[in-house]
Each structure stands twice: as C-alpha cells, then as structure tokens.
Amino acid sequence: SQTIHQWPATLVQPVGSPLSLECTVEGTSNPNLYWYRQAAGRGLQLLFYSVGIGQISSEVPQNLSASRPQDRQFILSSKKLLLSDSGFYLCAWGRQGAFFGQGTRLTVV
Amino acid sequence: GESVGLHLPTLSVQEGDNSIINCAYSNSASDYFIWYKQESGKGPQFIIDIRSNMDKRQGQRVTVLLNKTVKHLSLQIAATQPGDSAVYFCAGAYSGGGADGLTFGKGTHLIIQP
C-alpha cells in the first residue's frame, strides 16, 4: 500500500532563516505530488504541484520554492523565511492530491 | 474557477445521534468529490469519495449524498461517537482537467456532546 512521509512534524525558525521540508511517498511510482498550506481557520491553499521529476508548477507567487529531485521526493524550501510563512504545511500525493501526509507546523519567530 | 464551501462552521450533536454536514459547490463541471476528516494538528484523512455518476455512496457509518441539480453534497455520520470530533471538509475537482489539485471548503467543526 502507498504511504506518505512528511517531516519534521513541528518546526520553529527565526525570520530570515532558510527552510527545507521534505516529503516522500512509498508504494507508487511517478505520483503527482503537492504542497499545500493551511492557515488557521482557513481552507487549504495549493502552493506547488509536480507531475514528474524536475517539473514544478507554482500556484501562488511567494517566498517559497519547491523541487522534485527524485520520483517520490518533494521538497519545499525558502532562502529567507518571513513571519507570514508561518502555517501548517501539507504534502499530498495522488492524481489530484487526494492523499495527505501528517503535516508540518511551521512557526516563524 | 470552482469554489467549494460549507454551510455551517460548527455543528454540535449528541453522542449516538446522526450527524449531517453539508457542502455546496459552484462549478457544474465538477465530477469528483471527497470528504475529509481532520483532527487537531494532523493531516486531512480521506473518508469517502463520490463521482458524479452516483448520487449516493456508503462507507462504514458514513454516507455521502450528491445532488447535482442544486450542486450540493452532504456527509452523514451514523451513531456519532466521541472519536468523530474533528473538522470535516469537502473537496471537489473536474477529473478531466489538469493535475492542479482539488478545491477545498474551509470546514465544519463537529462537536460531540456526551
């Protein structure tokens, strides 16, 4: 069966520091991969998605970037975090990103 | 684009009663819908899905109803238990579209009263 791993679960970072969140999927090949952000009391916002290695589509211009160095690995990055980057980040896989990881709670201080 | 939203932000029910959570969508081209359960601090959990060629689908203690005429779907939870307390939200997509993901509602917080 397919499983998705996302880490770390929680992260506290100072403003201006870099960010790297990693997501990997097991049990499937060439999955569509997604990064979402969920702000408190709000719906899920699609940030990036990828249909294959090295292919990244950005939905929202922002301080973040994504990369897909391997078939089942999706990384969310930032060179310099802003306070507004705080939130709950979710990785998902599937034809339209239907299956989610457990999320990373990022607090920028 | 599509918008998917929920009618009520909070729903309080007695333990053992049935719960009904509603969702409306705007894009008549949407043909695939999912209900999620999200507990505090965790990722959304896929509960049940339905395609537009169906108007009802049942799972374990859950039933999803789809009314394409009024663009409305609902999630029914039978014999609600304390473990059902969570935020529930719907999502929709057009399966013939691209890979740009689902459109999500904000969620309804289901509270179980003892």
mmCIF file of C-alpha atoms in Angstrom:
data_model
loop_
_atom_site.group_PDB
_atom_site.id
_atom_site.type_symbol
_atom_site.label_atom_id
_atom_site.label_comp_id
_atom_site.label_asym_id
_atom_site.label_seq_id
_atom_site.Cartn_x
_atom_site.Cartn_y
_atom_site.Cartn_z
ATOM 1 C CA SER A 1 0.000 0.000 0.000
ATOM 2 C CA GLN A 2 1.030 3.575 -0.519
ATOM 3 C CA THR A 3 2.308 5.700 2.328
ATOM 4 C CA ILE A 4 3.425 9.289 2.540
ATOM 5 C CA HIS A 5 6.005 10.621 4.959
ATOM 6 C CA GLN A 6 6.446 14.247 5.843
ATOM 7 C CA TRP A 7 8.910 15.758 8.272
ATOM 8 C CA PRO A 8 9.548 17.388 10.580
ATOM 9 C CA ALA A 9 6.198 17.471 12.392
ATOM 10 C CA THR A 10 6.923 20.812 14.018
ATOM 11 C CA LEU A 11 9.485 23.479 13.313
ATOM 12 C CA VAL A 12 10.304 26.838 14.862
ATOM 13 C CA GLN A 13 12.541 29.027 12.757
ATOM 14 C CA PRO A 14 13.736 32.624 13.082
ATOM 15 C CA VAL A 15 12.856 35.219 10.477
ATOM 16 C CA GLY A 16 15.416 35.237 7.693
ATOM 17 C CA SER A 17 16.496 31.642 8.168
ATOM 18 C CA PRO A 18 16.255 29.030 5.389
ATOM 19 C CA LEU A 19 13.633 26.298 5.215
ATOM 20 C CA SER A 20 13.603 22.762 3.896
ATOM 21 C CA LEU A 21 10.603 20.476 4.332
ATOM 22 C CA GLU A 22 10.741 17.023 2.861
ATOM 23 C CA CYS A 23 8.046 14.676 1.672
ATOM 24 C CA THR A 24 8.437 11.158 0.332
ATOM 25 C CA VAL A 25 5.930 8.658 -0.975
ATOM 26 C CA GLU A 26 6.272 4.885 -0.894
ATOM 27 C CA GLY A 27 4.442 2.181 -2.768
ATOM 28 C CA THR A 28 3.804 4.018 -6.004
ATOM 29 C CA SER A 29 5.777 5.360 -8.939
ATOM 30 C CA ASN A 30 5.548 8.676 -10.760
ATOM 31 C CA PRO A 31 2.929 10.110 -8.428
ATOM 32 C CA ASN A 32 1.571 13.619 -8.709
ATOM 33 C CA LEU A 33 2.886 15.461 -5.646
ATOM 34 C CA TYR A 34 1.525 18.581 -3.976
ATOM 35 C CA TRP A 35 2.388 21.128 -1.318
ATOM 36 C CA TYR A 36 -0.465 22.901 0.447
ATOM 37 C CA ARG A 37 -0.564 25.464 3.224
ATOM 38 C CA GLN A 38 -3.387 25.640 5.723
ATOM 39 C CA ALA A 39 -3.761 28.823 7.714
ATOM 40 C CA ALA A 40 -5.719 28.728 10.968
ATOM 41 C CA GLY A 41 -9.469 28.757 10.304
ATOM 42 C CA ARG A 42 -8.984 28.786 6.580
ATOM 43 C CA GLY A 43 -9.067 26.282 3.778
ATOM 44 C CA LEU A 44 -6.190 24.587 2.062
ATOM 45 C CA GLN A 45 -4.173 26.684 -0.349
ATOM 46 C CA LEU A 46 -2.305 24.902 -3.118
ATOM 47 C CA LEU A 47 1.292 26.123 -3.313
ATOM 48 C CA PHE A 48 3.042 23.812 -5.767
ATOM 49 C CA TYR A 49 2.451 20.605 -7.619
ATOM 50 C CA SER A 50 4.612 18.294 -9.666
ATOM 51 C CA VAL A 51 3.714 15.669 -12.253
ATOM 52 C CA GLY A 52 7.267 14.362 -12.625
ATOM 53 C CA ILE A 53 10.926 14.734 -11.716
ATOM 54 C CA GLY A 54 12.101 18.300 -12.192
ATOM 55 C CA GLN A 55 8.589 19.503 -13.132
ATOM 56 C CA ILE A 56 7.185 22.120 -10.760
ATOM 57 C CA SER A 57 4.051 24.206 -11.166
ATOM 58 C CA SER A 58 3.589 27.167 -8.874
ATOM 59 C CA GLU A 59 0.088 28.254 -7.976
ATOM 60 C CA VAL A 60 0.844 31.232 -5.780
ATOM 61 C CA PRO A 61 3.799 33.629 -6.120
ATOM 62 C CA GLN A 62 5.529 33.827 -2.759
ATOM 63 C CA ASN A 63 8.665 33.410 -0.734
ATOM 64 C CA LEU A 64 8.745 29.647 -1.206
ATOM 65 C CA SER A 65 10.018 27.257 -3.844
ATOM 66 C CA ALA A 66 9.673 23.548 -4.494
ATOM 67 C CA SER A 67 11.861 20.898 -6.047
ATOM 68 C CA ARG A 68 11.450 17.275 -7.058
ATOM 69 C CA PRO A 69 14.895 15.731 -7.236
ATOM 70 C CA GLN A 70 13.621 12.147 -7.263
ATOM 71 C CA ASP A 71 10.452 10.435 -8.411
ATOM 72 C CA ARG A 72 8.949 10.104 -4.942
ATOM 73 C CA GLN A 73 10.531 13.070 -3.192
ATOM 74 C CA PHE A 74 9.137 16.567 -2.996
ATOM 75 C CA ILE A 75 10.882 19.382 -1.139
ATOM 76 C CA LEU A 76 9.543 22.762 -0.047
ATOM 77 C CA SER A 77 12.170 25.437 0.507
ATOM 78 C CA SER A 78 12.770 29.041 1.320
ATOM 79 C CA LYS A 79 16.000 31.035 1.340
ATOM 80 C CA LYS A 80 14.733 33.540 3.924
ATOM 81 C CA LEU A 81 11.625 32.937 5.965
ATOM 82 C CA LEU A 82 9.104 35.678 6.687
ATOM 83 C CA LEU A 83 6.709 35.864 9.619
ATOM 84 C CA SER A 84 3.875 35.364 7.160
ATOM 85 C CA ASP A 85 5.286 31.956 6.189
ATOM 86 C CA SER A 86 4.035 30.516 9.473
ATOM 87 C CA GLY A 87 1.372 27.884 8.982
ATOM 88 C CA PHE A 88 0.564 24.224 8.604
ATOM 89 C CA TYR A 89 2.195 22.723 5.520
ATOM 90 C CA LEU A 90 0.824 19.574 3.980
ATOM 91 C CA CYS A 91 2.247 17.309 1.340
ATOM 92 C CA ALA A 92 -0.149 15.216 -0.726
ATOM 93 C CA TRP A 93 0.007 12.682 -3.498
ATOM 94 C CA GLY A 94 -2.406 11.197 -5.979
ATOM 95 C CA ARG A 95 -3.953 12.104 -9.291
ATOM 96 C CA GLN A 96 -5.277 15.338 -7.842
ATOM 97 C CA GLY A 97 -3.541 15.347 -4.481
ATOM 98 C CA ALA A 98 -6.208 13.486 -2.591
ATOM 99 C CA PHE A 99 -3.981 11.776 -0.018
ATOM 100 C CA PHE A 100 -2.213 13.820 2.621
ATOM 101 C CA GLY A 101 0.745 13.481 4.923
ATOM 102 C CA GLN A 102 0.556 14.402 8.569
ATOM 103 C CA GLY A 103 1.732 17.956 8.069
ATOM 104 C CA THR A 104 4.445 20.251 9.412
ATOM 105 C CA ARG A 105 3.561 23.043 11.803
ATOM 106 C CA LEU A 106 5.952 25.895 10.963
ATOM 107 C CA THR A 107 6.270 28.844 13.297
ATOM 108 C CA VAL A 108 8.466 31.693 12.182
ATOM 109 C CA VAL A 109 9.579 33.873 15.102
ATOM 110 C CA GLY B 1 -12.747 28.640 -11.050
ATOM 111 C CA GLU B 2 -14.575 26.489 -8.602
ATOM 112 C CA SER B 3 -15.442 27.366 -5.098
ATOM 113 C CA VAL B 4 -16.465 24.814 -2.577
ATOM 114 C CA GLY B 5 -17.835 25.842 0.766
ATOM 115 C CA LEU B 6 -19.647 24.607 3.802
ATOM 116 C CA HIS B 7 -22.886 25.939 5.221
ATOM 117 C CA LEU B 8 -22.047 25.869 8.947
ATOM 118 C CA PRO B 9 -18.751 26.432 10.734
ATOM 119 C CA THR B 10 -19.738 24.412 13.844
ATOM 120 C CA LEU B 11 -22.100 21.510 14.373
ATOM 121 C CA SER B 12 -22.851 20.153 17.826
ATOM 122 C CA VAL B 13 -24.556 16.758 18.169
ATOM 123 C CA GLN B 14 -25.322 14.332 20.951
ATOM 124 C CA GLU B 15 -23.316 11.158 21.128
ATOM 125 C CA GLY B 16 -25.242 8.418 19.388
ATOM 126 C CA ASP B 17 -27.183 10.769 17.136
ATOM 127 C CA ASN B 18 -26.636 11.054 13.408
ATOM 128 C CA SER B 19 -24.633 13.980 12.035
ATOM 129 C CA ILE B 20 -25.180 15.678 8.706
ATOM 130 C CA ILE B 21 -22.594 18.035 7.274
ATOM 131 C CA ASN B 22 -23.381 19.958 4.111
ATOM 132 C CA CYS B 23 -21.339 21.375 1.280
ATOM 133 C CA ALA B 24 -22.154 23.410 -1.818
ATOM 134 C CA TYR B 25 -20.085 23.753 -4.954
ATOM 135 C CA SER B 26 -20.244 26.261 -7.750
ATOM 136 C CA ASN B 27 -18.603 24.613 -10.754
ATOM 137 C CA SER B 28 -21.101 22.439 -12.561
ATOM 138 C CA ALA B 29 -18.201 20.730 -14.349
ATOM 139 C CA SER B 30 -17.003 19.214 -11.065
ATOM 140 C CA ASP B 31 -17.460 15.490 -11.169
ATOM 141 C CA TYR B 32 -15.413 14.133 -8.303
ATOM 142 C CA PHE B 33 -15.837 14.913 -4.629
ATOM 143 C CA ILE B 34 -14.116 13.862 -1.424
ATOM 144 C CA TRP B 35 -14.956 14.249 2.229
ATOM 145 C CA TYR B 36 -12.091 14.622 4.688
ATOM 146 C CA LYS B 37 -11.790 14.416 8.449
ATOM 147 C CA GLN B 38 -9.084 16.477 10.082
ATOM 148 C CA GLU B 39 -8.200 16.163 13.737
ATOM 149 C CA SER B 40 -6.299 18.886 15.506
ATOM 150 C CA GLY B 41 -2.655 19.022 14.464
ATOM 151 C CA LYS B 42 -2.996 16.230 11.917
ATOM 152 C CA GLY B 43 -3.271 15.987 8.160
ATOM 153 C CA PRO B 44 -6.659 15.518 6.483
ATOM 154 C CA GLN B 45 -7.867 11.945 6.386
ATOM 155 C CA PHE B 46 -9.687 10.734 3.283
ATOM 156 C CA ILE B 47 -13.103 9.452 4.406
ATOM 157 C CA ILE B 48 -15.134 8.774 1.304
ATOM 158 C CA ASP B 49 -15.418 9.940 -2.256
ATOM 159 C CA ILE B 50 -18.134 10.056 -4.870
ATOM 160 C CA ARG B 51 -18.254 10.586 -8.602
ATOM 161 C CA SER B 52 -20.971 12.470 -10.385
ATOM 162 C CA ASN B 53 -22.407 9.339 -11.965
ATOM 163 C CA MET B 54 -23.628 8.399 -8.496
ATOM 164 C CA ASP B 55 -25.963 10.175 -6.094
ATOM 165 C CA LYS B 56 -25.187 8.119 -3.014
ATOM 166 C CA ARG B 57 -22.287 6.158 -1.664
ATOM 167 C CA GLN B 58 -21.947 4.396 1.646
ATOM 168 C CA GLY B 59 -18.982 3.517 3.776
ATOM 169 C CA GLN B 60 -18.563 2.369 7.324
ATOM 170 C CA ARG B 61 -21.015 4.549 9.297
ATOM 171 C CA VAL B 62 -20.751 7.263 6.660
ATOM 172 C CA THR B 63 -22.889 8.095 3.660
ATOM 173 C CA VAL B 64 -22.265 10.774 1.064
ATOM 174 C CA LEU B 65 -25.176 12.163 -0.942
ATOM 175 C CA LEU B 66 -24.696 14.163 -4.106
ATOM 176 C CA ASN B 67 -27.374 16.369 -5.635
ATOM 177 C CA LYS B 68 -26.051 17.614 -8.940
ATOM 178 C CA THR B 69 -29.182 19.616 -9.671
ATOM 179 C CA VAL B 70 -28.543 22.021 -6.807
ATOM 180 C CA LYS B 71 -24.791 21.375 -6.639
ATOM 181 C CA HIS B 72 -24.876 20.129 -3.102
ATOM 182 C CA LEU B 73 -23.345 17.237 -1.250
ATOM 183 C CA SER B 74 -23.638 16.034 2.290
ATOM 184 C CA LEU B 75 -21.845 13.711 4.655
ATOM 185 C CA GLN B 76 -23.932 11.691 7.054
ATOM 186 C CA ILE B 77 -22.294 10.041 10.036
ATOM 187 C CA ALA B 78 -24.399 7.429 11.786
ATOM 188 C CA ALA B 79 -24.354 6.927 15.543
ATOM 189 C CA THR B 80 -21.827 9.668 16.165
ATOM 190 C CA GLN B 81 -19.041 8.769 18.573
ATOM 191 C CA PRO B 82 -16.601 10.926 20.574
ATOM 192 C CA GLY B 83 -13.853 9.938 18.143
ATOM 193 C CA ASP B 84 -15.797 11.624 15.364
ATOM 194 C CA SER B 85 -14.989 15.043 16.803
ATOM 195 C CA ALA B 86 -12.962 16.817 14.147
ATOM 196 C CA VAL B 87 -13.177 19.312 11.332
ATOM 197 C CA TYR B 88 -14.829 17.898 8.235
ATOM 198 C CA PHE B 89 -14.440 19.446 4.832
ATOM 199 C CA CYS B 90 -15.332 18.653 1.292
ATOM 200 C CA ALA B 91 -13.248 18.945 -1.825
ATOM 201 C CA GLY B 92 -14.105 18.830 -5.481
ATOM 202 C CA ALA B 93 -12.474 18.586 -8.860
ATOM 203 C CA TYR B 94 -13.107 18.083 -12.518
ATOM 204 C CA SER B 95 -11.477 14.772 -13.312
ATOM 205 C CA GLY B 96 -10.947 15.716 -16.935
ATOM 206 C CA GLY B 97 -8.917 18.742 -16.001
ATOM 207 C CA GLY B 98 -5.259 19.103 -15.221
ATOM 208 C CA ALA B 99 -3.267 17.963 -12.235
ATOM 209 C CA ASP B 100 -3.743 21.213 -10.365
ATOM 210 C CA GLY B 101 -5.443 19.620 -7.434
ATOM 211 C CA LEU B 102 -8.721 19.819 -5.587
ATOM 212 C CA THR B 103 -10.698 22.827 -4.429
ATOM 213 C CA PHE B 104 -11.449 22.722 -0.725
ATOM 214 C CA GLY B 105 -14.047 24.125 1.584
ATOM 215 C CA LYS B 106 -12.990 25.673 4.880
ATOM 216 C CA GLY B 107 -14.542 23.024 7.080
ATOM 217 C CA THR B 108 -17.203 22.340 9.687
ATOM 218 C CA HIS B 109 -16.157 21.615 13.234
ATOM 219 C CA LEU B 110 -18.162 18.668 14.535
ATOM 220 C CA ILE B 111 -18.512 18.680 18.311
ATOM 221 C CA ILE B 112 -19.869 15.624 20.109
ATOM 222 C CA GLN B 113 -21.828 16.252 23.287
ATOM 223 C CA PRO B 114 -21.793 13.411 25.852
#
